[in-house]
mmCIF file of C-alpha atoms in Angstrom:
data_model
loop_
_atom_site.group_PDB
_atom_site.id
_atom_site.type_symbol
_atom_site.label_atom_id
_atom_site.label_comp_id
_atom_site.label_asym_id
_atom_site.label_seq_id
_atom_site.Cartn_x
_atom_site.Cartn_y
_atom_site.Cartn_z
ATOM 1 C CA MET A 599 76.237 46.453 378.684
ATOM 2 C CA ASN A 600 77.105 48.203 381.791
ATOM 3 C CA ASN A 601 80.741 49.451 381.833
ATOM 4 C CA GLU A 602 80.786 49.974 385.374
ATOM 5 C CA LYS A 603 83.791 47.711 387.067
ATOM 6 C CA LYS A 604 82.198 44.908 388.457
ATOM 7 C CA SER A 605 83.181 44.034 392.131
ATOM 8 C CA ASN A 606 81.245 40.836 392.427
ATOM 9 C CA THR A 607 81.424 37.659 390.571
ATOM 10 C CA THR A 608 78.941 35.100 389.648
ATOM 11 C CA ILE A 609 80.310 31.524 388.438
ATOM 12 C CA ASP A 610 78.171 29.047 386.762
ATOM 13 C CA SER A 611 77.546 25.385 387.852
ATOM 14 C CA SER A 612 79.891 24.096 384.871
ATOM 15 C CA ILE A 613 82.825 25.803 386.402
ATOM 16 C CA LEU A 614 82.370 24.132 389.789
ATOM 17 C CA VAL A 615 81.631 20.552 388.633
ATOM 18 C CA SER A 616 84.651 20.764 386.275
ATOM 19 C CA MET A 617 86.699 21.783 388.948
ATOM 20 C CA PHE A 618 85.827 18.642 391.047
ATOM 21 C CA VAL A 619 85.728 16.305 388.461
ATOM 22 C CA LYS A 620 89.239 15.601 386.852
ATOM 23 C CA LYS A 621 88.100 13.780 383.818
ATOM 24 C CA GLU A 622 86.400 17.069 382.579
ATOM 25 C CA GLU A 623 87.935 18.659 379.738
ATOM 26 C CA LYS A 624 88.094 21.789 381.433
ATOM 27 C CA SER A 625 88.918 20.734 384.919
ATOM 28 C CA ASN A 626 92.654 22.463 385.272
ATOM 29 C CA GLU A 627 91.179 25.712 383.946
ATOM 30 C CA ALA A 628 88.185 25.535 386.364
ATOM 31 C CA ARG A 629 90.433 24.976 389.430
ATOM 32 C CA SER A 630 92.554 28.018 388.229
ATOM 33 C CA ILE A 631 89.592 30.173 388.144
ATOM 34 C CA VAL A 632 88.015 29.221 391.494
ATOM 35 C CA HIS A 633 91.686 29.293 393.139
ATOM 36 C CA ASN A 634 92.269 32.986 391.794
ATOM 37 C CA LEU A 635 88.488 33.829 392.964
ATOM 38 C CA ILE A 636 89.241 32.597 396.565
ATOM 39 C CA SER A 637 93.186 33.995 396.557
ATOM 40 C CA GLN A 638 91.807 37.357 395.609
ATOM 41 C CA ASN A 639 89.027 37.111 398.142
ATOM 42 C CA VAL A 640 86.471 37.947 395.010
ATOM 43 C CA ASN A 641 82.931 38.396 396.751
ATOM 44 C CA VAL A 642 81.185 35.371 394.536
ATOM 45 C CA ILE A 643 77.321 35.270 394.456
ATOM 46 C CA LEU A 644 75.659 32.212 393.806
ATOM 47 C CA PRO A 645 71.970 31.379 394.100
ATOM 48 C CA ASN A 646 71.437 28.478 396.616
ATOM 49 C CA ILE A 647 70.277 26.386 393.421
ATOM 50 C CA VAL A 648 73.751 26.017 392.361
ATOM 51 C CA LEU A 649 74.723 23.524 395.058
ATOM 52 C CA ILE A 650 71.767 21.330 394.169
ATOM 53 C CA GLU A 651 72.905 21.340 390.542
ATOM 54 C CA VAL A 652 76.406 20.817 391.439
ATOM 55 C CA VAL A 653 75.964 17.780 393.894
ATOM 56 C CA SER A 654 73.509 16.249 391.125
ATOM 57 C CA ALA A 655 75.905 16.806 388.469
ATOM 58 C CA ILE A 656 78.805 15.200 390.705
ATOM 59 C CA ILE A 657 76.566 12.030 391.646
ATOM 60 C CA ARG A 658 75.799 11.671 387.730
ATOM 61 C CA ARG A 659 79.429 11.754 386.891
ATOM 62 C CA THR A 660 81.069 9.935 389.819
ATOM 63 C CA ASN A 661 78.392 7.794 391.276
ATOM 64 C CA SER A 662 80.174 8.507 394.619
ATOM 65 C CA GLU A 663 77.907 9.849 397.212
ATOM 66 C CA LYS A 664 80.944 10.654 399.541
ATOM 67 C CA MET A 665 82.251 12.795 396.802
ATOM 68 C CA ALA A 666 79.052 14.607 396.304
ATOM 69 C CA PHE A 667 78.490 15.266 400.079
ATOM 70 C CA SER A 668 82.113 16.218 400.344
ATOM 71 C CA VAL A 669 81.837 18.867 397.523
ATOM 72 C CA PHE A 670 78.625 20.199 398.915
ATOM 73 C CA GLU A 671 80.636 20.843 402.236
ATOM 74 C CA ILE A 672 83.588 22.425 400.845
ATOM 75 C CA LEU A 673 81.580 24.635 398.725
ATOM 76 C CA LYS A 674 79.184 25.994 401.310
ATOM 77 C CA ASN A 675 82.213 26.566 403.668
ATOM 78 C CA ILE A 676 84.412 28.697 401.177
ATOM 79 C CA PRO A 677 84.337 32.113 402.883
ATOM 80 C CA ASN A 678 83.747 34.423 399.791
ATOM 81 C CA PHE A 679 81.333 32.050 398.265
ATOM 82 C CA ASN A 680 78.079 33.852 399.208
ATOM 83 C CA PHE A 681 74.817 31.447 398.410
ATOM 84 C CA ILE A 682 71.801 33.571 398.195
ATOM 85 C CA ASN A 683 68.077 32.601 398.579
ATOM 86 C CA VAL A 684 65.942 33.104 395.212
ATOM 87 C CA ASP A 685 63.624 35.685 396.835
ATOM 88 C CA LYS A 686 60.463 37.573 395.566
ATOM 89 C CA ASN A 687 62.566 40.165 393.903
ATOM 90 C CA LEU A 688 64.931 37.769 392.293
ATOM 91 C CA THR A 689 62.229 35.854 391.122
ATOM 92 C CA GLU A 690 60.347 38.415 389.366
ATOM 93 C CA TYR A 691 63.582 39.403 387.775
ATOM 94 C CA CYS A 692 64.482 35.936 386.919
ATOM 95 C CA CYS A 693 61.064 35.621 384.928
ATOM 96 C CA LYS A 694 62.020 39.003 383.004
ATOM 97 C CA ILE A 695 65.227 37.350 382.083
ATOM 98 C CA ALA A 696 63.887 34.085 381.056
ATOM 99 C CA VAL A 697 61.463 35.587 378.554
ATOM 100 C CA GLU A 698 64.414 37.892 377.464
ATOM 101 C CA SER A 699 67.187 35.111 377.233
ATOM 102 C CA LYS A 700 64.873 32.018 376.597
ATOM 103 C CA LEU A 701 67.526 29.934 378.499
ATOM 104 C CA LYS A 702 66.738 26.870 380.700
ATOM 105 C CA SER A 703 65.346 27.475 384.234
ATOM 106 C CA LEU A 704 68.618 26.984 386.118
ATOM 107 C CA ASP A 705 70.829 28.943 383.581
ATOM 108 C CA THR A 706 68.254 31.808 383.805
ATOM 109 C CA ILE A 707 68.810 31.825 387.770
ATOM 110 C CA ILE A 708 72.502 32.228 387.258
ATOM 111 C CA LEU A 709 72.235 34.608 384.495
ATOM 112 C CA SER A 710 69.871 36.877 386.419
ATOM 113 C CA THR A 711 71.774 36.636 389.746
ATOM 114 C CA ALA A 712 74.887 37.826 388.018
ATOM 115 C CA LEU A 713 72.640 40.695 386.393
ATOM 116 C CA PHE A 714 70.613 41.461 389.708
ATOM 117 C CA TYR A 715 73.761 41.656 391.534
ATOM 118 C CA ASN A 716 75.809 43.636 389.048
ATOM 119 C CA ALA A 717 78.337 40.732 388.948
ATOM 120 C CA LYS A 718 80.626 39.454 386.251
ATOM 121 C CA LEU A 719 79.734 35.970 385.135
ATOM 122 C CA ILE A 720 82.287 33.407 384.358
ATOM 123 C CA SER A 721 80.778 30.263 382.802
ATOM 124 C CA PHE A 722 81.769 27.408 380.434
ATOM 125 C CA ASP A 723 78.220 27.314 378.893
ATOM 126 C CA LYS A 724 78.136 29.046 375.356
ATOM 127 C CA ALA A 725 74.686 30.192 375.478
ATOM 128 C CA LEU A 726 74.776 31.460 379.174
ATOM 129 C CA SER A 727 77.693 33.373 378.215
ATOM 130 C CA GLU A 728 76.356 34.780 374.829
ATOM 131 C CA ALA A 729 72.928 35.857 376.794
ATOM 132 C CA TYR A 730 75.264 37.617 379.441
ATOM 133 C CA ALA A 731 77.020 39.359 376.931
ATOM 134 C CA GLU A 732 73.806 40.413 374.964
ATOM 135 C CA ILE A 733 71.647 41.479 378.103
ATOM 136 C CA GLY A 734 74.384 42.341 380.625
#
């Protein structure tokens, strides 16, 4: 594992979904994590696909279109949240990490983004966290 201090952070969709859905088990912890990232102006790097994953999860859990669109607007307007496109270079890297990690595709994209940008990864997903610890 790379022992350099990581100045970037990537957060998994599980954190963002839990933050907005109060009935989620780790909702308070998720809100605290995101609040700290915002208040400390941490550079948060996220693949654009996270927005789709979060909105999809919100609508399934709440059945509220208004909330789903509101969450989308809130997330895309957080100044230190940098949503990046999965370009050719990152796509190739994702394919390499997919083979190595054997994670689901969306988790692979999130893991690959963290690794590609030398970012700390924060996730409630055990398999994703373990893959990051092993590969990162």
